[in-house]
Coordinates of C-alpha atoms and ligand atoms in Angstrom, one line a residue:
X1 CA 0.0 0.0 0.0
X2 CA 1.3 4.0 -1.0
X3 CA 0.8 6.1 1.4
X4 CA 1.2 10.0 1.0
X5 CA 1.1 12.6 3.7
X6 CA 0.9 16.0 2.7
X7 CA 1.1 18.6 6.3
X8 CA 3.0 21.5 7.6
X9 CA 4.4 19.2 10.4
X10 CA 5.8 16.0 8.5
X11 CA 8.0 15.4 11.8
X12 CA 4.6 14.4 13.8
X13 CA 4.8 10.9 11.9
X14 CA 7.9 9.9 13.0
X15 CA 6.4 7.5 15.0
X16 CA 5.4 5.3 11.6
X17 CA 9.5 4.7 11.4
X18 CA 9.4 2.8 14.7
X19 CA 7.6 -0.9 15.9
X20 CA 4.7 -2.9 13.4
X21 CA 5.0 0.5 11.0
X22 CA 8.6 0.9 11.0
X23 CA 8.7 -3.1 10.2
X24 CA 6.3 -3.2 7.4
X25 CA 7.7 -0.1 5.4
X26 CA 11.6 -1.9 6.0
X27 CA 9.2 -5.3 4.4
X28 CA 7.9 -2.9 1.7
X29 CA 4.6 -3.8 2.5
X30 CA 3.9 -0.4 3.2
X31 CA 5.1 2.6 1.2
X32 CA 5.1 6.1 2.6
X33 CA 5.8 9.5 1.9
X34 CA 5.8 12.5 3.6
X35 CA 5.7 15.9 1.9
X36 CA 5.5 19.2 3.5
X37 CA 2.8 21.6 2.2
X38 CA 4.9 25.0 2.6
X39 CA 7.2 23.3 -0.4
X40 CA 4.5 24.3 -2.6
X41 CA 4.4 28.2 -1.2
X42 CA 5.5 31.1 -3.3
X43 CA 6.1 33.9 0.1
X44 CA 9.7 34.5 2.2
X45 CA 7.4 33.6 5.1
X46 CA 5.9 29.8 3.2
X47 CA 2.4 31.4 4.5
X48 CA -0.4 28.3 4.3
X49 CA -3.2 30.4 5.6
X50 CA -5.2 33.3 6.1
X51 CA -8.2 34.9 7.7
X52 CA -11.6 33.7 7.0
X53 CA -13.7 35.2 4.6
X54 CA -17.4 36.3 6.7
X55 CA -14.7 37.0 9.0
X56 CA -14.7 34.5 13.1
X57 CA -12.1 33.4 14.9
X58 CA -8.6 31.6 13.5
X59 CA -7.3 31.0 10.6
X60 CA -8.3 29.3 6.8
X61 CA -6.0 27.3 4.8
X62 CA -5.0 28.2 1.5
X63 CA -6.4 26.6 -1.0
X64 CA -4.1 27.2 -3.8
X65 CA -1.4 25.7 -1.3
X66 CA -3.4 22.5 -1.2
X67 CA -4.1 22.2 -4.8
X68 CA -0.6 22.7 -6.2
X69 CA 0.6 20.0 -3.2
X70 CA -2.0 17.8 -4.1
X71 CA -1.8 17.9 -8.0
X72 CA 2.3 17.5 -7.3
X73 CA 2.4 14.6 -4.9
X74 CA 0.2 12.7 -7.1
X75 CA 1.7 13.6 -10.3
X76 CA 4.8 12.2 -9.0
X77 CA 3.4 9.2 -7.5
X78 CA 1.7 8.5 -10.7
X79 CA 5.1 9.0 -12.8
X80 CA 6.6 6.5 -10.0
X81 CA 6.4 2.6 -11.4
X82 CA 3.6 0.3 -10.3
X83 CA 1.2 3.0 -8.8
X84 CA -2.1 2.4 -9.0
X85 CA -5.1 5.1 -10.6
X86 CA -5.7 7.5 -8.4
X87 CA -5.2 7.6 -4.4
X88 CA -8.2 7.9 -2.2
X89 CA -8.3 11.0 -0.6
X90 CA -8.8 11.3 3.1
X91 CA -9.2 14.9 5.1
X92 CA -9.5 14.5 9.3
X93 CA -12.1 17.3 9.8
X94 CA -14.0 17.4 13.5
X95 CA -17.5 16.5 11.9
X96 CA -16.0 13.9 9.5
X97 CA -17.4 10.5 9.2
X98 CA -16.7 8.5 12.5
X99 CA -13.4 6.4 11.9
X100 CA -14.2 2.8 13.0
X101 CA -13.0 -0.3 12.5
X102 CA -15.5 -0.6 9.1
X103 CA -13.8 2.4 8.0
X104 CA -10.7 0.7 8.7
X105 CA -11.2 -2.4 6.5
X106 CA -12.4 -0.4 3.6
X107 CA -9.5 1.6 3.7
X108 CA -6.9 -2.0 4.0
X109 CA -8.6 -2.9 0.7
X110 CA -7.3 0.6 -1.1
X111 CA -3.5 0.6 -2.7
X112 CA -3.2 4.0 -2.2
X113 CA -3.6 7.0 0.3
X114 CA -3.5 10.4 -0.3
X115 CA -3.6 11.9 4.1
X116 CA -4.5 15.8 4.4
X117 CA -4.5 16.3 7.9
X118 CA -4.7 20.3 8.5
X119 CA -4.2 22.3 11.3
X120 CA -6.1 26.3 12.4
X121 CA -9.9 25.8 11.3
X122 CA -9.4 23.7 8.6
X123 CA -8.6 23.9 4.2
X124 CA -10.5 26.5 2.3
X125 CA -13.5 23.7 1.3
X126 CA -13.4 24.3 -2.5
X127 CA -10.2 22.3 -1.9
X128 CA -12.7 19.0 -1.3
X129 CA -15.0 20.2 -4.1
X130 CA -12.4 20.6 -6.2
X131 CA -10.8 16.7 -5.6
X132 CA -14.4 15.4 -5.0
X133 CA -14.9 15.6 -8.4
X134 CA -12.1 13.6 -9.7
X135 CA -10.9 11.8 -6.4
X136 CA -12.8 9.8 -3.9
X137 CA -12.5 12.2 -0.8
X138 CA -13.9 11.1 2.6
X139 CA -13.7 13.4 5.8
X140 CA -13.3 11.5 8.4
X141 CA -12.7 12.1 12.2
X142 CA -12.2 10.2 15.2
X143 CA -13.4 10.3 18.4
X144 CA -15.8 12.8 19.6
X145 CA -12.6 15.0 21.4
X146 CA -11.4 17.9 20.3
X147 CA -7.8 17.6 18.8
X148 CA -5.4 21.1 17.6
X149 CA -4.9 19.6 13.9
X150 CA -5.6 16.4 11.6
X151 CA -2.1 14.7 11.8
X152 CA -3.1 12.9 15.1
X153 CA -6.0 11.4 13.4
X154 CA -3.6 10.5 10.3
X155 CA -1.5 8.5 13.0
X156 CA -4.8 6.9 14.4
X157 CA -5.9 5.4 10.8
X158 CA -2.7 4.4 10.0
X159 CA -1.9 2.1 12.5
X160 CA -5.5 0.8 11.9
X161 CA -5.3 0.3 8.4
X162 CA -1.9 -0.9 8.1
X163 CA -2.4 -3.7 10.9
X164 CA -4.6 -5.3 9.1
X165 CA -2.4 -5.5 5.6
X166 CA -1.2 -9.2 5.0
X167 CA 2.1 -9.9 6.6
X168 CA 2.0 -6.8 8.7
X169 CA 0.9 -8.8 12.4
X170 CA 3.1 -12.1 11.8
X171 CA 1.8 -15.6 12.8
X172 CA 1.0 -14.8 16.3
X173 CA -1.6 -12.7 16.2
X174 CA -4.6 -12.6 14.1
X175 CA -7.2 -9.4 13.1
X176 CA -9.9 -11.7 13.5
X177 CA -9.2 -12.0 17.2
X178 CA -9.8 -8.3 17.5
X179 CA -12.1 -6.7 20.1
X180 CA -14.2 -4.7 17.1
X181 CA -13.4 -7.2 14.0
X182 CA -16.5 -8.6 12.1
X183 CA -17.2 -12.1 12.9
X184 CA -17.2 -14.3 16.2
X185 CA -15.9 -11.5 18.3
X186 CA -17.9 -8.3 16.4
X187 CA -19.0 -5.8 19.2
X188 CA -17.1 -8.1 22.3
X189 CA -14.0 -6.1 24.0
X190 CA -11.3 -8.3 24.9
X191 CA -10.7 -10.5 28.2
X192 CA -7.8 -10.5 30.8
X193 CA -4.8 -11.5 29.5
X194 CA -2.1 -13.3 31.7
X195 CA 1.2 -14.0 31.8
X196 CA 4.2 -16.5 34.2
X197 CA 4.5 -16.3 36.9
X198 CA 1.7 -18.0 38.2
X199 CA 1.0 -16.2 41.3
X200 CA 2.3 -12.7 41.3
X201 CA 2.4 -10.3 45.1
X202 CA -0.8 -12.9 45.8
X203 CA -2.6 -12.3 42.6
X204 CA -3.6 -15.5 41.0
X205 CA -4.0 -16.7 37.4
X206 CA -7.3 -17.9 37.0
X207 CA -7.1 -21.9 37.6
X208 CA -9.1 -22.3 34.5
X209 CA -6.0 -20.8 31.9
X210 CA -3.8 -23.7 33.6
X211 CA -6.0 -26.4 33.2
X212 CA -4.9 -27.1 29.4
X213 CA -8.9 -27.5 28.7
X214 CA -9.3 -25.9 25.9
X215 CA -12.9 -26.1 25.2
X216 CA -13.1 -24.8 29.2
X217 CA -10.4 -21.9 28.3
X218 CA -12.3 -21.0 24.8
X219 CA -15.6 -20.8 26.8
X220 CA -14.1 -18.8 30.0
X221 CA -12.5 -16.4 27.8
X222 CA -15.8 -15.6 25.6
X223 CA -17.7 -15.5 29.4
X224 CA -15.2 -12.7 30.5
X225 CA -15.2 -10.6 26.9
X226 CA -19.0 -10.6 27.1
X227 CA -18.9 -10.1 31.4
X228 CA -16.5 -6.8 30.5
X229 CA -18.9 -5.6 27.5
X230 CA -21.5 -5.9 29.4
X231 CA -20.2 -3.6 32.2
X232 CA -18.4 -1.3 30.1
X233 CA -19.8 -1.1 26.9
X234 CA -23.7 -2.0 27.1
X235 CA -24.2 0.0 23.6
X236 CA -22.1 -2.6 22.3
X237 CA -23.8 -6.0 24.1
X238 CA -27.3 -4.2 22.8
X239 CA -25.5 -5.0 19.0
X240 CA -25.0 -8.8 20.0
X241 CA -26.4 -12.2 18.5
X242 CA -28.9 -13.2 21.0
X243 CA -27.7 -16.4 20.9
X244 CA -24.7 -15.5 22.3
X245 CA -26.2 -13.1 25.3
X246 CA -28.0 -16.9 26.1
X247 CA -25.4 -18.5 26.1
X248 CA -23.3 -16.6 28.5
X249 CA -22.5 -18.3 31.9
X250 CA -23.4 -15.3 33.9
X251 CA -22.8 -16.9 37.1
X252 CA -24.4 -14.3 38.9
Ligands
LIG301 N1 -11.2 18.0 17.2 C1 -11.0 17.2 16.5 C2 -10.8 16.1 15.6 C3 -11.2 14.8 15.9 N2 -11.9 14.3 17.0 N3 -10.9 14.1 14.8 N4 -10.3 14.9 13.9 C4 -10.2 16.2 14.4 C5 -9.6 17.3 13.7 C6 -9.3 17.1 12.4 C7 -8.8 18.2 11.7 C8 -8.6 19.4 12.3 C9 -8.2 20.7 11.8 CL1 -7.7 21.0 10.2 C10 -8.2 21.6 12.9 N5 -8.7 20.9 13.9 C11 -8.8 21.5 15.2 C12 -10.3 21.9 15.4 C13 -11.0 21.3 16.5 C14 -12.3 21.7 16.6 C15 -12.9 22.5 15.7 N6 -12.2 23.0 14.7 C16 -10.9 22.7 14.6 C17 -8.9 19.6 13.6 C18 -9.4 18.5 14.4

């Protein structure tokens, strides 16, 4: 998958060099690029914004900025070998579509990313009507927080998207196990998790994990994913099979 990030501080993605990210780009699994937007001013002061026409509080960005950025980076990528069409186009905004885990999976299945995370009150929006014509563009945001700019949102979707590539989590762990992947364990958080040594300052592992019962273990560890979603996510257990609410061993 190509990645591009286009933002005034390519430096906040430093963290994609490091850990699963900094693995799968050294595997080539994933490709990115980070550009920085005030490449494509014209001023001695690489101005990106300015004030708000019907006038309010902060700052706009520039749209011609973002056009010129956008038309180079993909220019280039498209003159690059083995670069599919054209990149979906994702801009963080605060009222964007929710980023879940959904979102997520449509975005794993894409071979290319174009990021625009922003910063002050966000691009001039004839930048999106202008792409949204020729490029699929999605605003998207996560969380309902409120965050100074787009590029920790860019970080977020990243690490989501990319974890779920092919080759990305190795043998030992699989997406399918995840708390919020489709499937068996749709809508269930995950259980305790435990480690050696056995008993730790007095703390016990539960006898069941050392019995070497699997079908016990399977069915103790599905108990304690629904006992937790039911105490700390009941909008979640309201999304679950029936079936499986019935055939949880409440034990209470
Ligand atoms: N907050 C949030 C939020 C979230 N929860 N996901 N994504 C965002 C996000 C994305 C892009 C920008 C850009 Cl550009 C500027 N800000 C700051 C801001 C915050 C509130 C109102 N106006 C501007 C952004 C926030």
């Amino acid at each position: 998958m190509r990645v591009d990030i286009i933002s005034i501080f390519p430096e906040y993605f430093a963290p994609l060099d490091v850990s699963l990210m900094g693995k799968a780009r050294e595997r080539g699994i994933l490709d990115i690029r980070l550009h920085q937007l005030r490449d494509w001013t014209h001023d001695v002061h690489k101005t990106v914004d300015d004030t708000p026409y019907g006038g309010g509080p902060g700052m706009v960005m520039k749209p011609e900025i973002w056009g010129e950025a956008i038309d180079a980076v993909v220019a280039a990528a498209l003159a690059e070998r083995g670069v599919p069409g054209e990149p979906r186009m994702i801009v963080p905004t605060p009222s964007g579509r929710p980023f879940t885990q959904e979102v997520a999976l449509e975005y794993a299945e894409e071979p290319w990313l174009l990021f625009a995370p922003a910063r002050y009150e966000g691009i001039d929006s004839r930048v999106m009507a202008e792409y949204g014509s020729r490029l699929r563009v999605d605003e998207v945001g996560i969380g309902d927080y409120v965050l100074a700019g787009g590029e920790a949102a860019v970080l977020v979707m990243i690490e989501a998207v990319a974890r779920l590539l092919p080759g990305v989590l190795g043998n030992a762990r699989s997406v399918t196990d995840d708390s919020f992947a489709p499937g068996v364990m749709a809508n269930l958080l995950e259980g305790p998790v435990y480690t050696k040594p056995p008993v730790w300052r007095g703390h016990e592992v539960p006898e069941v994990l050392l019995s070497g019962h699997h079908g016990k273990i399977a069915r103790w560890r599905r108990d304690e994913a629904l006992r937790r979603t039911l105490e700390k996510r009941p909008e979640l257990a309201s999304r679950l099979d029936p079936a499986t609410l019935d055939a949880y061993d409440r034990k209470v």
